[in-house]
Structure formats: C-alpha cells, structure tokens
Amino acid sequence: LRALLQVDAGYYMQERSAQSLPTAYGPDLGSGTNLRRVFLGLQGKVFGDWNYYFLYDFGGATTETPGKVLYAYMQYDGLAPWSFRVGAYPAPINIEDSTTSGDLIFFERNSPSNLQRNIAGSEGREGISVLYTGQRVFGALSLTGNKLGDGAKAYGAMGATAVPNYDEQTAVSGRISYLPISNEHAHWIVGANALTVFNLPNLVPGGAASLSTTPGATAKGSYAFADVPEFSVDSNGTQLVSTGALSASHVSSWGLETAGNWGAFYGQAGYYGYYVKRAGIAYNVFSAASTSSVQTVTPSSNSFNGWYVQAAYMLTGESRSYNAATGSFTAPKPSKPFSLKDGTWGAFEVAARFSELNLNSHKDDPANIVTGWTSTAKTYTYYNTVRGGDQKILTLGVNWYPNSNIKLALDYQYIDVSRLQAPAAVTTAAAPSLAAVNGGQKLSTLAMRFQLAL
Amino acid sequence: LRALLQVDAGYYMQERSAQSLPTAYGPDLGSGTNLRRVFLGLQGKVFGDWNYYFLYDFGGATTETPGKVLYAYMQYDGLAPWSFRVGAYPAPINIEDSTTSGDLIFFERNSPSNLQRNIAGSEGREGISVLYTGQRVFGALSLTGNKLGDGAKAYGAMGATAVPNYDEQTAVSGRISYLPISNEHAHWIVGANALTVFNLPNLVPGGAASLSTTPGATAKGSYAFADVPEFSVDSNGTQLVSTGALSASHVSSWGLETAGNWGAFYGQAGYYGYYVKRAGIAYNVFSAASTSSVQTVTPSSNSFNGWYVQAAYMLTGESRSYNAATGSFTAPKPSKPFSLKDGTWGAFEVAARFSELNLNSHKDDPANIVTGWTSTAKTYTYYNTVRGGDQKILTLGVNWYPNSNIKLALDYQYIDVSRLQAPAAVTTAAAPSLAAVNGGQKLSTLAMRFQLAL
Amino acid sequence: LRALLQVDAGYYMQERSAQSLPTAYGPDLGSGTNLRRVFLGLQGKVFGDWNYYFLYDFGGATTETPGKVLYAYMQYDGLAPWSFRVGAYPAPINIEDSTTSGDLIFFERNSPSNLQRNIAGSEGREGISVLYTGQRVFGALSLTGNKLGDGAKAYGAMGATAVPNYDEQTAVSGRISYLPISNEHAHWIVGANALTVFNLPNLVPGGAASLSTTPGATAKGSYAFADVPEFSVDSNGTQLVSTGALSASHVSSWGLETAGNWGAFYGQAGYYGYYVKRAGIAYNVFSAASTSSVQTVTPSSNSFNGWYVQAAYMLTGESRSYNAATGSFTAPKPSKPFSLKDGTWGAFEVAARFSELNLNSHKDDPANIVTGWTSTAKTYTYYNTVRGGDQKILTLGVNWYPNSNIKLALDYQYIDVSRLQAPAAVTTAAAPSLAAVNGGQKLSTLAMRFQLAL
C-alpha cells in the first residue's frame, strides 16, 4: 500500500498588459490551491517472478478529477536483468520522466521533458515493454497505445462523451542510458532516447470524408504540442505555449541527456527535438472571383526543440541516490529527522532550473492561398505558420524535508513567453501581409507545496 | 484486499463493404487496447454473521472510466443456508452472470446472457436479495432498482448531467438451479430464471406531457435491447445489434440453462426469451391534406430470443470446479505452475462458443400511419418494425494459466450480423413500400488478454 | 483502513397540486434507492507527530458519482493540544458539521447547519487550519479555498468542462466551543462560530466585461444559498429552497449552538445567520420610449437565517459520547450486540428533529427599473426580491444498532415549504404589480437506511 499527497497553493503575478490577450493566451491565470496528486497504490509479487503495481490518482493537475488509473501493470522478472511489462504505465522516455512524482526537485517536470513524455508515454499510457535494468545500463523498448480514458465513451453510460477514436494511437519508444561513473560519492549517467508515433488516433471512420480531401471535415489525424508553464495551480490549465491541433500523419521525437550527483550536489540536463509530418488540408481555392475548386495543401513539416539544465544542493549534506530500476535519481533521505525534542531539523535543499521550449516553426512564413475572391477583394489564408511560442522559465526553489515522508517546498518562477498570435485570414484588395500580433507575456509565480509520501 | 487486472488488445477485421454503413451500424470498429477491468476489492466479516464486500473498477468496457462501484453490499448470514443481502451488486440472474469476471472462459459474457443480466442486474445494480446456497440447490430472489450513477446528477457539482429520472426502475428477478450430479469427477447443474421490470425509470415528471399523449415529447418509459459483439476493445462501444429505445410500459425475460464438468471437460448452454410491452406513441395523423389530429398508436409488443452453447477442455487435465456460493463454476487452478527452473508450464485450455441473439421483431411489418399529406403526396410512418438485428458469433479460444493468479488468452471470433436499417418515413403519391436496406455485416476479430487476479 | 456504506431507499409523498409547479420547484421528486456514501479510508501516522487521513467516496447524494476525495490531509501534532492541518477536509464550522457522516442521528445534516458548512467548509474543501483540542475547549481557525474539482477542467482530458474559475474562493472560518459540564453521566457543550468569504471565485478573467458593468455579461462573483430537504434519494437533487445565483461581493455567516447528553438522552440545537453583500448588476434602463442607457443597480444586501432542535433517546440505555478531537458526539455502542444464539437484540434509539431555514429576503420588495419602453407599454424588472423560500421540516426516526458496525434506520419527514416563484419582468401600460405565484409545497417522505461502518 502506497500513498502520495501533494497540496499546492500558488499565485500568478502577471503584467497588467496581459489582460488584453485573448482567453486562450492566458489573460488571467487563476491563483488558488490544488491537490496536485492524491495517489493510492498497491504493489506486490505473486509466484516469485510476477510483479504487479496499481496506482490510482484522485487529485489532478489544474483541477482534481475523479479517481483514475496511472499505473496498472503486471511484469515478469524471471529472466533478470530483463523484464517484460504489460498494462498501463509511463513507458520510460527520458530521465525526468523516469523520476517518480514524489522525487521531483521542483513542482512539475520541466516543459521539454514533459512534452516529450506526453507524446507516447506518461501515466495511464497502455503499452508493452521490454526493460533491461543492469548495474550500469538501463534500457527500455516499448510499444504504446492510447492513454486510458481516451476515446468516445469516457463517461460511458453516465453521460459525457469525448472525441471518438476509430483505431487508436500506436507508437514505439526507446530509452537507453549508461553510467560511466558509479561509486559511493558520485554517479554520472548519460542517455539517449527516441520515439515515433506511426499511427495517430483516427478521428474519422475509414471511408468517411476527411480534412485532407474535404474542406471543413475533421482531420483523420492531428497532434497538438503544448505545455503548462511548469506549474499548474491555474484551474483552467492554460498552456502558454501551444501549437494548436496540427493535421498530422506522424510525430516523432529524440533526446540526449545527462544527470549525476557528486556528494550533496546534483545536476541534470537534456536537449530534445520534436518533429511532425503534416497531413494535407483541403480548401476551396479561388482562381478568380466566384470561381473556386477544392485543392489540397500540405503544410511544411515542423521541427521544434527544447532544452533544460537543473541543479540542486543539499545544505545538510545528504545526497540524491541513483535508482538502477528506473535509470533515474530519488529524493534525499534526511539523516536527522525533524524533532522538537532532539532539536534536529531534517534536511534542506536549494535548487535552480532553466528551461526553454520553442514551439515556433515557420512563424513568419507568408505562404498562403486565396480562399475567397469577390470583385474587389481576395481573402488570403496562411497555412504554414505554426506559432506555438518560445517559453523560457527560470525556477528557484528551496525544499525542507522534515523526515523521509514529509516535504515542504517553496518555488519562485520567472516565465518569459515570446509568442505571436495565430494569423487570421486577411481580406484585402491590396497586397496581403502576415500579421504579427503579440500573444506572449512575462510573469512570475510563487508557490508552496506540502507533500506526504508513503 | 482483492484485485483484478485485464489488459486487452484487439483487432477488428471488417469487410470493405461495411465502410458504407451509417455510423451507428459500425462502419469502422476501433482496434486498439483497453484496460477492461481494473478492480480493487475489500472483503470481510464483522460480528461473525455480517459480511461485506466492496469492489471498485477503474477500467471499463470500450473505454476506461473513473473509479466506480461494482459491488458494495452488506449481508447477514446468521440463518445459513439462507442469506440476506442489501446494497449494490449483480443480482443473480443466470449462470454466466454468476460467473465472476476473472473466471470467464472468453473475453466477455455471451450476448444472450449479457443482455438478460443488464435488464435488471449486472454490476452496480442497487437491490435487496434473499439467497439460498445449499449443497445441491442455489436460489436467489431479488428486488432491484437503478444502476449506480443513473439519473440526472451523475457528475453532480462537477458539470456533466445525464438523463434525469423521476422515480427509478423497480424489478423482481429470480434464479434457481439444481445439481442432479455432484461428485469429485463431475458436476451437472440445471437451472431456470425469470425477471420482470414492472416500473421503468420515469423520464418525465408526473403531470408533464409524455410521448404517449403529445407528439415529440419524451416517453415516460423506454427500453433499448442492445449488446456489443462479445468483445469490447472498440472505444466507441458500437453495438452491432440494437433495437434502439422502444417506448415501453414493462419489460421481462426468462431463461433455461445448464452447465457441467466431466473431469477436464466443461460445457454450458442456455436459451433466453425477452419481452417488452410497448407503450403508446402519439402522432399527428392526417386524415386529409392539411388536416391532422393527434392520435395515439401503440406498437405491437415485441418478443426476442437468444441462445448459446460453449465448451472448454483443459489440455493439462485440471478441471473447472463448482462454487455453491454462486451456483456457477470457477477457473481451473494449474497443478504445475510455470517455472523456468522446474521446467513446468502451467495449464492450457482450449474453448469454443456459439451464440445467437435475435433482436428482430415485426421486422417486415408494414403497419403505418399517415403523418403528412399535401395535395399530391402522403408521408407514411412505420411504427411496428423493430430491426435490432440477428447476431451469430463463433468464438475459438486458447487460455494459458502460468499459475493461479495469471492468465493469458487468445481469442478469435467470427461475427455475422444479419440486420436491416430502421425504415425512414416514406413520402410518395403512390403506394408506399417498406424499405429493406442492409445494416448488417460480417467480420472477424483477433484479441489477446493479459490477466492478473488476486 | 476504514469503510462506510449507506444504502438508502425512500419514497416522496407529494400533494397532487405540486405537479403543476415548474420543474425547478420539484413537481415530481424521484423516489428510489441511493448509495449515499461508499467510503474507503486510510489513516495513519509517520515519525510520531505527523498524521494523515485519506477518505474517498464512491457513492453520492442524489446520484452516485465516480470516486472522489473527501479528506486528504496531513497534520502535525507535535505541539499538542495544538495541531496544524493542511489539505482537503471539512474545516470545522459547527457541531453538526463536525459530527461524522456515520454518527449522524438522521439521514442528512439539518438544513441550517448544512447550508453553513457548504459556504466555506464541507468535504473536499481545500484549506489550512490551526486546531485546539483541549479537555473542555475545542477551537478551530481555518483559511479555506475552493472545493476539489471546482473549476474548468474538472474532467480534464476526458471531455466535460465545468464553469472556469479565474482565481479561487478564499474564506476564513472559526469555531469555538466549551464544556461547562463533562462527567461520566453528562456532557454539555456550548459554542459559537463565524465565517466570511472575502474572495468569491472569479467567473470572468480580470479585464473582461462583467455583469456589474455590462448587461448580459457573467457576474464576477455570485453565490446561491440552497439545500435539499434533509433527504436526498431524489436523483435530480431538487433543492426545494434556493435563492438562485445572487450577484455577490462577499458572503458571511455566524452561529450559536449547544449540545449535550444526560445518560441515554441527547439534545442539540443551533441558530445561524447568513449574509450576502450584493454586487451591482448592469441593465439597459429606459428613460423614454426607445431611449435607454446602461445603468448599474445594486440590489439590497440579504440576510437569511435558520435554526433547529433535535433530540434522541436510547431505549436500551446506551449513550452518545463526547469526542474531544472533533468537539461533537459519536454514535452509541450497543452494550449487547444482536445475536440469535444469545437472544440479544443490540440497541434501539428514537429521535426527533425540527428545523427551519428561511431563504426569503425582500420577498415583497417592489423596487424595479424600466428595462423596456415602447410607445404604449413599459417593461418593469424587479431586482430586489430574493424568494428562496421558508422550509420547515419535522423528522421522526428510529434507529436499530445490531452491533457497533451495523445500523438500520427508518425516518419519516413532514416538509412544509412556503415559497413564492421568482417574479418575471412585467410589461404593461398600467401600473405594474409584483406577482405572487406559489412555488412551495407540503410533502412527506418515508425512508430506510442500511449502514455498515468499519
């Protein structure tokens, strides 16, 4: 039986000028409180070689949701160091991903890592994996599908319906890492990863009209790259960087990363690339006034990238320790738990992180088509620009661990989102121009977390 | 503490011609994966004679839903072999119904049994029961109500709403079975059952206009007979046979069934009848051009039926054993659990099933009324046809039980649905004719299940 | 590990004349069954001074909902009798509030107490509290926020959305009580409480048009006072008394209460006041035919009140005992548990309650403005009347406790709601008059509960 409770309270301090942004761009992020995670877990072993793990969450990012499955898998360990796992779980994608929620240094995983894991992994992802957990090598190769609850009947007999899926997502992902240094004072891990979604969920049934042939229809496959600003008390879950839904035929990503500790010091960094091959979109294209024909335009494929570096230092001398089973590091254990009687205070940690996630691609690309033509004016639609925004976040944090079950954290973030609003179609009799209206903002946040982990 | 995990992956192989069917008839069943069941259970006893059982499910057929109650009951056993139970649980309806989910031979209960249990029983049904669990006789008489979560405020304060209920369903159901043979080599059980819903959930408040008097209003009571094709990875939960909502005043069903094992061989069969007494529907009926009056037409009552036969054989010699507490059989326990060290492989089972569920009634009945009349043409509405379809399924399966907690299953299904699409109203100046447009299809499925049961 | 199961069945006996009321006023309350509470709890202690408590509910008032958090908190007890608690839990508001669900004498908390606790407390409320639990004094001071699941993304990735929150509710509440008498035969407690919501959840983003300046916009803050009639099997959750959403800038409440036992006799009573400071509402106000200007009208602030008295007597001599940790009383423990063998029958209790909740304010106040003006007629809108209704309920109950885990309850209620329907705008060329159409009714209910508490 395991449990994790994270109680968050936070304030967003936005510029006054942000108020004039459209709602989707976050004019007013909602300060408040949030039970970020309320985990109930069950772990065990049957017949020696078969392990299982169930983990339910009753909390939620941005707003708490009813109890749902994060992990529910069975695993065969009879051929160690090889393991075979099937069920729902976060297929190992990167180091930050493999660090469990209770062991994170900051409130949320950094945006570049988080974006990557959400593509084909993260909690509740159905899949089957082969794992290799050696002393110096960690490897994982996974075939993954939809996340739990995706699809039309999410609330089944009870009323609400989500977007239907005709055939689910299929992806392959792999992560490998190696430890050049592993001794009692220091660990150093280097790693690489890659994933590709070769089958996006089908949003229309086979045989139905799709956006690639019929203007206004639903795309057969699409994908949106987006993330919250590494903090999610805002109950509207506003994502300051977001490409919106991109018509897509497949999506992939890769990364290089490293992490290590040297006594009480801990450092971690990574670089990730993201790629989407765009699918065609059909338009009514005008060749003269009132004369149009359906044409399929395929936007240029898009590449995005992100990177981060983060470090922590235990003022009280403990260290984060390497966990060979996950290929990542765990939270420190205080050597002197807090006790009024003994006059001991537990452990203290200071930490800093910088991350950048750039979701712009062809952001000033003026490629357009004429989707309207009256006698005097033409309407120009820009189809190539993807203005997801460029998000830079500096986070400073201090963590107090009264004992190995309790943690109190205080984090400050400075967030700088440089972003243009998505261009609207332009109707003019003159030469058209691609608009460049600000959709970004600068803000800072201050947040506290109370955590209990069993 | 109990747990059950079922991880399903499956593919639907449909004819190309199915693509032209309307969406409700399943033009593209979604292949993919599904956590069919993620059970967490709690069972115990207080003060000797009082038992309780809580069972929560975080998985779901077709798509996973948030955690919900399947069983939550308390039971008094102080007068054994009589028991008194109250709460939410599947009121015993038939043998397949009484076989717990982890003990099923195939992925899903057969459609005829499943249809019957869903009328007044199945998981999450509120009720009160008297049970008799003797050595040779199993009996149950139940008064049941709504299923949990039915009604208007299913998601209460949180947003979504379902169809409101003004007064809930009330039904009586009974199951009785007898064992002519019960020895260490063989068990043979024969049984009968019946149920009647004498009070369907009221969909309109007392005093409000109802479909039986006012064209276009909501029916006071209605019932839809439908089932998925004995396999439910399709995240849209498409039901290939479905009568649609039928205006109804009451619904009933009965069945005859048998089951037994003879050493490693197991067989089971059943025949069920279903009946719905239709309630009146009001129409604007035209007696001349532009001259209409409201008339109530009561469709003919409908009878449907279904039957199945299924058999399994343990290649490794174990047998399914009879459970007197439920009046049904449990999964075999492998005599030699899988072990690489010992070179033992657990137990293997082969199985086959054939089922037919016929939800057609008056399917070619041309009874009609005139619901439109212009100078030249009349509109004819057919009110008697119920074209739910006739579904035949052949299932072949092989099960591997590495040990008593783990099961891997591979199933192949051939599904033949013979069905006409529901007729539209016909507007013509000539003699009208009842259309007969195909709504059925043939398909096969291939599926795997990984199961952990604690 | 803790559990609570409450299985309710109930019937509403309404006057025939109620059928002509509009739906919101309860023309047909739905009789039926309900799993009122299906609790699963986890309680424990780490490192001596740190307590935690998780409580999940899979049942629900009016209709069962998926599993949700009621309690999830951590507490530091290292400075007893002072405690510090953070997480989600019902911040202590009044005596009835502090009585746990399994210890209630009747089916539901009385309406006056329930209304008060729902403003800034009740299960699932996020907060931080300082508690003082002495032998003769119980005190609690809390800073509370939203309830869990409030806000836009309640069903997050899964589909449904609720009303978005831009900045969450913030409130302060305090409860204090003192025991003048505390001995083995009797306990007597007197108490007072107060709460104020100084920050209602923002329903529009900062900078957006709000109802206080723009006709037809959404209010920045609003609050609705309402309650079900102390019984909630009706799956539509109809609230017979309800003010509807009132534009508001802040809400507060206070109360005086007492409770005590004298051997087998138990009594409890309380009086509460509720106050809402109204926020302005903008209208298009006409000064002549076809001539209007936007004007802001601020309705008069509203005061409401409620009171109750309840008593119980144990026929078998046991007594309700005082719990210093919560400042309230717990259910009696049968001295001779029910046993057919021993011929003992457990404990029996009879109980009665009377409560009144008056949610009328300015109910006949004819203050109005002209919101339409044609040549011949003006439209008058009444802005000051709040016709929530005056609800009086007499409850009679008998409880059987076969043992300390099981309880069976039978309750009869007589409910008298005196209420006018909210006035519509009046369009007339003559002098306008404020309509007084009946919106109330008299009814009685009969209900049974089966309860298991572990």
Coordinates of N, CA, C and O in Angstrom, one line a residue, chain A residues 365-434:
Chain A
D365 N 6.4 32.6 -42.0 CA 6.3 32.1 -43.4 C 5.0 32.6 -44.0 O 3.9 32.3 -43.6
P366 N 5.1 33.4 -45.1 CA 3.9 34.0 -45.7 C 3.2 33.2 -46.7 O 2.3 33.7 -47.4
A367 N 3.5 31.9 -46.8 CA 2.8 31.0 -47.8 C 1.3 31.1 -47.6 O 0.9 30.9 -46.5
N368 N 0.6 31.3 -48.6 CA -0.8 31.5 -48.5 C -1.6 31.0 -49.7 O -0.9 30.8 -50.8
I369 N -2.9 30.9 -49.6 CA -3.7 30.6 -50.7 C -4.9 31.5 -50.7 O -5.2 32.1 -49.7
V370 N -5.6 31.6 -51.8 CA -6.7 32.5 -51.9 C -8.0 31.8 -51.7 O -8.4 30.9 -52.5
T371 N -8.6 32.0 -50.5 CA -9.8 31.2 -50.1 C -11.1 32.0 -50.3 O -12.1 31.6 -49.7
G372 N -11.0 33.2 -50.9 CA -12.2 34.0 -51.2 C -11.8 35.0 -52.2 O -10.7 35.4 -52.3
W373 N -12.7 35.4 -53.1 CA -12.4 36.3 -54.1 C -13.7 37.0 -54.6 O -14.6 36.3 -55.2
T374 N -14.0 38.2 -54.2 CA -15.1 39.0 -54.7 C -14.5 39.9 -55.8 O -13.3 39.9 -56.0
S375 N -15.4 40.7 -56.4 CA -14.8 41.5 -57.5 C -13.7 42.4 -57.0 O -12.7 42.5 -57.7
T376 N -13.8 42.9 -55.8 CA -12.8 43.9 -55.4 C -11.7 43.3 -54.4 O -10.6 43.9 -54.3
A377 N -12.0 42.2 -53.7 CA -11.1 41.8 -52.7 C -10.9 40.3 -52.7 O -11.7 39.5 -53.1
K378 N -9.7 39.9 -52.3 CA -9.3 38.5 -52.1 C -9.1 38.2 -50.6 O -8.7 39.1 -49.9
T379 N -9.4 37.0 -50.2 CA -9.2 36.5 -48.9 C -8.0 35.6 -48.9 O -8.0 34.6 -49.6
Y380 N -6.9 35.9 -48.1 CA -5.7 35.1 -48.1 C -5.7 34.3 -46.8 O -5.8 34.9 -45.7
T381 N -5.5 33.0 -46.9 CA -5.3 32.2 -45.7 C -3.9 31.7 -45.7 O -3.3 31.1 -46.6
Y382 N -3.2 31.9 -44.5 CA -1.8 31.4 -44.3 C -1.9 30.0 -43.7 O -2.5 29.8 -42.7
Y383 N -1.2 29.1 -44.3 CA -1.3 27.7 -43.9 C 0.0 27.1 -43.3 O 0.0 26.0 -42.9
N384 N 1.0 27.9 -43.3 CA 2.3 27.3 -43.0 C 2.8 27.7 -41.6 O 3.6 27.0 -41.0
T385 N 2.3 28.8 -41.1 CA 2.8 29.3 -39.8 C 2.3 28.5 -38.6 O 1.2 28.2 -38.5
V386 N 3.3 28.1 -37.8 CA 2.9 27.5 -36.5 C 3.5 28.3 -35.4 O 4.8 28.4 -35.3
R387 N 2.7 29.0 -34.7 CA 3.2 30.0 -33.7 C 2.9 29.5 -32.3 O 2.0 30.1 -31.5
G388 N 3.5 28.4 -31.9 CA 3.3 27.9 -30.6 C 4.0 28.7 -29.5 O 3.6 28.6 -28.3
G389 N 5.0 29.5 -29.8 CA 5.6 30.3 -28.8 C 6.9 29.7 -28.3 O 7.2 28.5 -28.4
D390 N 7.7 30.6 -27.7 CA 9.0 30.2 -27.2 C 9.0 30.6 -25.7 O 8.9 31.7 -25.3
Q391 N 9.0 29.5 -24.9 CA 8.8 29.7 -23.4 C 10.2 29.5 -22.7 O 10.8 28.4 -22.8
K392 N 10.6 30.5 -21.9 CA 11.8 30.4 -21.1 C 11.4 30.5 -19.7 O 10.7 31.5 -19.3
I393 N 11.8 29.6 -18.8 CA 11.5 29.6 -17.4 C 12.7 29.5 -16.5 O 13.5 28.5 -16.7
L394 N 12.8 30.4 -15.6 CA 13.8 30.3 -14.5 C 13.1 29.9 -13.2 O 12.2 30.6 -12.9
T395 N 13.5 28.8 -12.6 CA 12.9 28.4 -11.4 C 13.9 28.4 -10.2 O 15.0 27.9 -10.4
L396 N 13.6 29.0 -9.1 CA 14.4 28.9 -7.9 C 13.6 28.2 -6.8 O 12.4 28.6 -6.6
G397 N 14.2 27.3 -6.1 CA 13.4 26.6 -5.1 C 14.2 26.2 -3.9 O 15.4 26.1 -3.9
V398 N 13.4 26.1 -2.8 CA 14.0 25.6 -1.6 C 13.1 24.5 -1.0 O 11.9 24.7 -1.0
N399 N 13.7 23.4 -0.6 CA 12.9 22.2 -0.1 C 13.3 21.9 1.3 O 14.5 21.9 1.6
W400 N 12.3 21.7 2.1 CA 12.6 21.2 3.5 C 12.0 19.8 3.6 O 10.8 19.6 3.4
Y401 N 12.9 18.9 4.0 CA 12.4 17.5 4.3 C 12.5 17.3 5.8 O 13.5 16.9 6.3
P402 N 11.4 17.5 6.5 CA 11.4 17.2 8.0 C 11.8 15.8 8.3 O 12.5 15.5 9.2
N403 N 11.3 14.9 7.4 CA 11.7 13.5 7.5 C 11.5 12.8 6.2 O 11.2 13.5 5.2
S404 N 11.7 11.5 6.1 CA 11.7 10.9 4.7 C 10.3 10.8 4.1 O 10.2 10.4 3.0
N405 N 9.2 11.1 4.9 CA 7.9 11.0 4.4 C 7.3 12.4 4.0 O 6.4 12.5 3.3
I406 N 7.9 13.4 4.6 CA 7.3 14.8 4.5 C 8.2 15.7 3.8 O 9.4 15.7 4.0
K407 N 7.6 16.6 2.9 CA 8.4 17.6 2.2 C 7.6 18.9 2.1 O 6.4 18.8 1.9
L408 N 8.3 20.0 2.4 CA 7.7 21.3 2.1 C 8.5 22.0 1.1 O 9.8 22.1 1.3
A409 N 7.9 22.6 0.1 CA 8.7 23.2 -1.0 C 8.2 24.6 -1.2 O 7.0 24.9 -1.1
L410 N 9.1 25.5 -1.5 CA 8.7 26.9 -1.9 C 9.5 27.2 -3.2 O 10.7 27.1 -3.3
D411 N 8.7 27.5 -4.3 CA 9.3 27.8 -5.6 C 8.9 29.1 -6.1 O 7.8 29.6 -6.0
Y412 N 9.9 29.8 -6.7 CA 9.7 31.0 -7.5 C 10.0 30.8 -8.9 O 11.0 30.1 -9.2
Q413 N 9.1 31.2 -9.8 CA 9.4 31.1 -11.3 C 9.4 32.4 -11.9 O 8.5 33.3 -11.7
Y414 N 10.3 32.6 -12.9 CA 10.1 33.8 -13.8 C 9.9 33.2 -15.2 O 10.8 32.4 -15.7
I415 N 8.8 33.5 -15.8 CA 8.4 32.9 -17.1 C 8.3 34.0 -18.1 O 7.7 35.0 -18.0
D416 N 9.0 33.7 -19.2 CA 9.0 34.7 -20.4 C 8.6 33.9 -21.6 O 9.3 33.1 -22.1
V417 N 7.3 34.2 -22.1 CA 6.8 33.6 -23.3 C 6.8 34.6 -24.4 O 6.1 35.6 -24.3
S418 N 7.6 34.3 -25.4 CA 7.7 35.1 -26.6 C 6.9 34.4 -27.7 O 7.2 33.3 -28.1
R419 N 5.7 35.0 -28.1 CA 4.8 34.3 -28.9 C 4.0 35.3 -29.7 O 3.6 36.4 -29.3
L420 N 3.7 34.9 -31.0 CA 2.8 35.7 -31.8 C 1.4 35.0 -31.8 O 1.4 33.8 -31.8
Q421 N 0.3 35.8 -32.0 CA -1.0 35.1 -32.1 C -1.1 34.5 -33.5 O -0.5 35.0 -34.4
A422 N -1.8 33.4 -33.6 CA -2.0 32.8 -34.9 C -2.7 33.7 -35.8 O -3.6 34.5 -35.5
P423 N -2.2 33.8 -37.1 CA -2.7 34.8 -38.0 C -4.1 34.5 -38.5 O -4.4 33.3 -38.7
A424 N -5.0 35.5 -38.6 CA -6.3 35.3 -39.2 C -6.2 35.4 -40.7 O -5.2 35.9 -41.2
A425 N -7.2 34.9 -41.4 CA -7.3 35.2 -42.8 C -7.4 36.7 -43.1 O -8.0 37.4 -42.3
V426 N -6.8 37.1 -44.2 CA -6.8 38.6 -44.5 C -7.6 38.8 -45.7 O -7.3 38.2 -46.7
T427 N -8.5 39.7 -45.7 CA -9.3 40.1 -46.8 C -9.0 41.5 -47.3 O -9.1 42.4 -46.5
T428 N -8.4 41.6 -48.5 CA -7.9 42.9 -48.9 C -7.9 43.0 -50.4 O -7.7 41.9 -51.1
A429 N -8.0 44.2 -51.0 CA -7.8 44.3 -52.4 C -6.4 44.6 -52.7 O -6.0 44.5 -53.9
A430 N -5.6 45.0 -51.7 CA -4.2 45.3 -51.9 C -3.3 44.0 -51.7 O -3.8 42.9 -51.5
A431 N -2.0 44.2 -51.6 CA -1.1 43.1 -51.3 C -1.3 42.7 -49.8 O -1.3 43.6 -48.9
P432 N -1.5 41.4 -49.5 CA -1.7 41.0 -48.2 C -0.4 41.0 -47.4 O 0.7 40.9 -47.9
S433 N -0.6 41.1 -46.0 CA 0.6 40.9 -45.2 C 0.3 40.1 -44.0 O -0.8 40.1 -43.5
L434 N 1.3 39.3 -43.6 CA 1.1 38.4 -42.4 C 1.2 39.2 -41.1 O 2.2 39.8 -40.9

